[in-house]
PDB file of C-alpha atoms in Angstrom:
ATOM      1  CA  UNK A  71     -21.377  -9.624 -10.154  1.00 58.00           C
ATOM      2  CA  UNK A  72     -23.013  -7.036 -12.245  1.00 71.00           C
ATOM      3  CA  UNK A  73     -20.019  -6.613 -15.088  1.00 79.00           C
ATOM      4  CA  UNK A  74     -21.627  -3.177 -16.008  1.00 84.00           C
ATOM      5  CA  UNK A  75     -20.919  -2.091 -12.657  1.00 84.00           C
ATOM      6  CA  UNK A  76     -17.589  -3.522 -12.383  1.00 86.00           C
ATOM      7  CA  UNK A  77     -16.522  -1.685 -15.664  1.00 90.00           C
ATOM      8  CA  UNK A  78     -18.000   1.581 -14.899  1.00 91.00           C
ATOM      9  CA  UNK A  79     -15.640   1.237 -11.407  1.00 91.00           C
ATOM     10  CA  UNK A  80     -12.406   0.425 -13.517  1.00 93.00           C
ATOM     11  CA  UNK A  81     -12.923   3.343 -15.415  1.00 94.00           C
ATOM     12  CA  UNK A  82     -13.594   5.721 -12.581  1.00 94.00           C
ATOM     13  CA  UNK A  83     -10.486   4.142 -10.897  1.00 95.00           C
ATOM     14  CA  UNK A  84      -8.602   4.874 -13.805  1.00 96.00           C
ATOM     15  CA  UNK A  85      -9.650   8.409 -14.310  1.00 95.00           C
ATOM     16  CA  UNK A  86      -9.100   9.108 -10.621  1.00 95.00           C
ATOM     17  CA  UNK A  87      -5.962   7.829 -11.022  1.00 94.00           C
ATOM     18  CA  UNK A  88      -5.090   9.338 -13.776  1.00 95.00           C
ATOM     19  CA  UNK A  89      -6.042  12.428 -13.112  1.00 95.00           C
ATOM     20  CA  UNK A  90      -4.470  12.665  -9.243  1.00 93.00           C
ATOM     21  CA  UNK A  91      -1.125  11.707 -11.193  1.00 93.00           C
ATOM     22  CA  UNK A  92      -1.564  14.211 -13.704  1.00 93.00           C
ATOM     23  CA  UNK A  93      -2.233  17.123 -10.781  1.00 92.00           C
ATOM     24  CA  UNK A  94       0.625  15.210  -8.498  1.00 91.00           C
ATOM     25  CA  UNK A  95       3.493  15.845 -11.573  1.00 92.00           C
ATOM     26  CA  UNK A  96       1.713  19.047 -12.521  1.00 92.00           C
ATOM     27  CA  UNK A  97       2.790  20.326  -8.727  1.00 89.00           C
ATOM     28  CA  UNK A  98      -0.291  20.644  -7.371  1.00 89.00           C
ATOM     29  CA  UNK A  99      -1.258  20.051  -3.690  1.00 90.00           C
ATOM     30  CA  UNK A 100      -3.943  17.745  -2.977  1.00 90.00           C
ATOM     31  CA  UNK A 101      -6.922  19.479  -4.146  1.00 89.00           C
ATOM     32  CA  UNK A 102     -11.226  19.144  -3.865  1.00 90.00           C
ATOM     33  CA  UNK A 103     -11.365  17.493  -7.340  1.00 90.00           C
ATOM     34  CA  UNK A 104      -8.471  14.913  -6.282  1.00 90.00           C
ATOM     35  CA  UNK A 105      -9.674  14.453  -3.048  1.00 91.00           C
ATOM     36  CA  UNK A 106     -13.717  13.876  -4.424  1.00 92.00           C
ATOM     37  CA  UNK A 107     -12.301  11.473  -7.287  1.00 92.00           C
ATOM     38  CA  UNK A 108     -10.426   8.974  -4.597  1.00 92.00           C
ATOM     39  CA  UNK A 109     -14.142   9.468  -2.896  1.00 93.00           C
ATOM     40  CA  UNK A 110     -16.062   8.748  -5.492  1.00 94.00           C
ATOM     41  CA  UNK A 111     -13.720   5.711  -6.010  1.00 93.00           C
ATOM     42  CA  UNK A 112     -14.087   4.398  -2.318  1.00 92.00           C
ATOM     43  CA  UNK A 113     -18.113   4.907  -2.554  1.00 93.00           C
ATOM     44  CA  UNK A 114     -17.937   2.469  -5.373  1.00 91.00           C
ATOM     45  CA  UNK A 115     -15.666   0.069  -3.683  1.00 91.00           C
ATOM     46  CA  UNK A 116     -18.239  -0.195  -0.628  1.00 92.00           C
ATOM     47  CA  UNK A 117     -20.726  -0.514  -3.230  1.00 90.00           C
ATOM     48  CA  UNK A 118     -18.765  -3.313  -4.419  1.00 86.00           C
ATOM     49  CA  UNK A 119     -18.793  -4.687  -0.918  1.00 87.00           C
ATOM     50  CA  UNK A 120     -22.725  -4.509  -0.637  1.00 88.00           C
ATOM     51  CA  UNK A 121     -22.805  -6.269  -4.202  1.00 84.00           C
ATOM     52  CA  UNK A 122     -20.152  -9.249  -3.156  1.00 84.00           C
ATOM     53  CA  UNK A 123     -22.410  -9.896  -0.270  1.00 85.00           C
ATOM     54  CA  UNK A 124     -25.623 -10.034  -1.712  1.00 86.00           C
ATOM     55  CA  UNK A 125     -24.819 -12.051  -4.494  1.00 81.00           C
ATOM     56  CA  UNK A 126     -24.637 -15.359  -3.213  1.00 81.00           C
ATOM     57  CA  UNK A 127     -27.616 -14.915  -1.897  1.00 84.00           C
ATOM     58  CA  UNK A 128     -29.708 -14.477  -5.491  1.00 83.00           C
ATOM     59  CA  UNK A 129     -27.343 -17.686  -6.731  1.00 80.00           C
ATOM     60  CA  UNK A 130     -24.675 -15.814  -8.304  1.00 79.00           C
ATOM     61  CA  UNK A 131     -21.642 -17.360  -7.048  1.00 78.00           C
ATOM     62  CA  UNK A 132     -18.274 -16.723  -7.878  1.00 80.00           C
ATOM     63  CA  UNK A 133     -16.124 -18.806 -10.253  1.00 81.00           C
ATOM     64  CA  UNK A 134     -12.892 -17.944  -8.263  1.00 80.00           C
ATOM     65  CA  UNK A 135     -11.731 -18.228  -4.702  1.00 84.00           C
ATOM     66  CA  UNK A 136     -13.595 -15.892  -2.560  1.00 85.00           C
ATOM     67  CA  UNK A 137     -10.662 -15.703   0.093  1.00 87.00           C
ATOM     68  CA  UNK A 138      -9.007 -13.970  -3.212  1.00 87.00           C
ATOM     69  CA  UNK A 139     -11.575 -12.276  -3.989  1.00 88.00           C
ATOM     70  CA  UNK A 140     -12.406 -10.842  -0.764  1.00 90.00           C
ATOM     71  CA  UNK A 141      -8.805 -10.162  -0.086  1.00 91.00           C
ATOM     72  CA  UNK A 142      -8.724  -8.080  -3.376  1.00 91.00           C
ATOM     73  CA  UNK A 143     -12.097  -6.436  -1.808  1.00 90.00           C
ATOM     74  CA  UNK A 144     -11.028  -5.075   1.812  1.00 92.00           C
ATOM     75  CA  UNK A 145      -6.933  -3.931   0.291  1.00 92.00           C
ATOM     76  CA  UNK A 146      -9.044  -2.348  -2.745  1.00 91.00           C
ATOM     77  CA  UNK A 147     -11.171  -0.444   0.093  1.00 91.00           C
ATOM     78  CA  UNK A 148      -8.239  -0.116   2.845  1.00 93.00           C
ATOM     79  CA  UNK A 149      -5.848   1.682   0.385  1.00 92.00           C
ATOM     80  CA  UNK A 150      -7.638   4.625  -0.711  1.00 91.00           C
ATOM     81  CA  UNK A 151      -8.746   5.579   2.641  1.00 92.00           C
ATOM     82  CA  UNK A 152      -5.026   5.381   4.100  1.00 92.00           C
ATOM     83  CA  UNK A 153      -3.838   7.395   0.818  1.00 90.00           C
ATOM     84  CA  UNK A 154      -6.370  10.050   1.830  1.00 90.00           C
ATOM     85  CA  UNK A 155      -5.528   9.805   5.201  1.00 91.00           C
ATOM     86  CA  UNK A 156      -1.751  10.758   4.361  1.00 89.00           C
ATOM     87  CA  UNK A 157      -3.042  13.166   1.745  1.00 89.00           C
ATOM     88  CA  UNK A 158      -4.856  14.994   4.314  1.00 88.00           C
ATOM     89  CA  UNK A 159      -2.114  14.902   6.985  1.00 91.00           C
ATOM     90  CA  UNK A 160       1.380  15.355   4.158  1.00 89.00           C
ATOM     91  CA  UNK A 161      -0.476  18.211   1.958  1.00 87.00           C
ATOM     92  CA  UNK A 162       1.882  18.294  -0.642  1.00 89.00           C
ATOM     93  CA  UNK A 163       2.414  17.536  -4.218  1.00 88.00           C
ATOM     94  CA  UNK A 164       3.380  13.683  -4.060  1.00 91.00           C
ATOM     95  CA  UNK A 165       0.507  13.356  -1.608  1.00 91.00           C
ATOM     96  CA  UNK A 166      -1.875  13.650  -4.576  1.00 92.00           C
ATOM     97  CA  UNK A 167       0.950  11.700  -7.069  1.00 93.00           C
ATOM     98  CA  UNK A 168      -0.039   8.430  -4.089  1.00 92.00           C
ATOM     99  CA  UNK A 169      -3.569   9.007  -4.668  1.00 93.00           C
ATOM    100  CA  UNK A 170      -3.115   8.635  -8.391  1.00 94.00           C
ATOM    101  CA  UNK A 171      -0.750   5.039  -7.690  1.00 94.00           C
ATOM    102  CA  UNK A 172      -3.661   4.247  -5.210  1.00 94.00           C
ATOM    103  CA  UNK A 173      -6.736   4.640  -7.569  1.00 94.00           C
ATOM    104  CA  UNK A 174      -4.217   2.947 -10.518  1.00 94.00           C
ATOM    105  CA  UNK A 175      -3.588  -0.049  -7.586  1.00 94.00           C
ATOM    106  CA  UNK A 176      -7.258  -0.327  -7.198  1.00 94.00           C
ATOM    107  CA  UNK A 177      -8.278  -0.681 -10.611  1.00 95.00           C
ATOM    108  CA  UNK A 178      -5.765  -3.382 -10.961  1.00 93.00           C
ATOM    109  CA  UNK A 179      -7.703  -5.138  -8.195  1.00 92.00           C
ATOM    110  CA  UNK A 180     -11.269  -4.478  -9.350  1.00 91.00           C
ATOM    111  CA  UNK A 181     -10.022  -6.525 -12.666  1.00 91.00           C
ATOM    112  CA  UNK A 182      -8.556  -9.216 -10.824  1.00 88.00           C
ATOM    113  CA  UNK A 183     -11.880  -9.178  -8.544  1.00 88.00           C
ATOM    114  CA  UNK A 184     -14.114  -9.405 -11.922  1.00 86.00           C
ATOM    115  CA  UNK A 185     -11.927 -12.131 -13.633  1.00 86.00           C
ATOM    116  CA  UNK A 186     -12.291 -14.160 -10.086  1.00 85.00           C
ATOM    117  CA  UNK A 187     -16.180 -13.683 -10.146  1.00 81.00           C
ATOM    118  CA  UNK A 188     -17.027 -14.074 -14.142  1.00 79.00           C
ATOM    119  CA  UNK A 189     -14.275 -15.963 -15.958  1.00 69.00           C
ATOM    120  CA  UNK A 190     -11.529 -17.584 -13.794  1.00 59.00           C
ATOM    121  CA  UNK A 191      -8.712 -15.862 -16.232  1.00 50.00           C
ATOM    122  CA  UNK A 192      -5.192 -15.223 -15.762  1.00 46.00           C
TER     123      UNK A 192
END
């Protein structure tokens, strides 16, 4: 996997997450700028996707289990289109406080998913 990549998605994640919890406590309803940042942060993921497939195919092969890995993959993409989804459909304050524990939950799993493909780490 391209590592620069990976780390430029765990710190999007983290500032979309971050920053959705932030508006979430702050009272505010799910917004544009909450709503872009868990898009920007699924755009990556299927990026991800694109890169995970591909990869194998120049000889880069993973150092971890792929079912893991993949696993990781389709939850990391699956979650932040459910917690927009609800966002969309709840419109209130905790609405945007999920999309902040989403984007958080993601960037938990695009570490896992680099330590699986680099350095098989704890």
């Amino acid at each position: 996997m391209i590592e620069w990549f990976t780390y430029l998605q765990l710190a999007i994640a983290t500032s979309a997450g971050l920053l959705c919890l932030g508006l979430g406590l702050a009272g505010r309803k799910p917004t544009d700028l909450s709503m872009g940042a868990t898009l920007l942060v699924e755009l990556l993921l299927i990026a991800q996707l694109v890169v995970a497939i591909v990869a194998p195919l120049t000889g880069n092969q993973a150092t971890g289990s792929l079912l893991e890995f993949y696993t990781y993959l389709v939850s990391a993409i699956l979650l932040p289109i459910a917690g927009g989804v609800w966002a969309l459909i709840e419109r209130s304050r905790w609405s945007t406080v999920i999309l902040g524990v989403v984007c958080l939950s993601v960037a938990v799993m695009v570490y896992r998913m680099l330590q699986i493909w680099t350095v098989q780490g704890v």
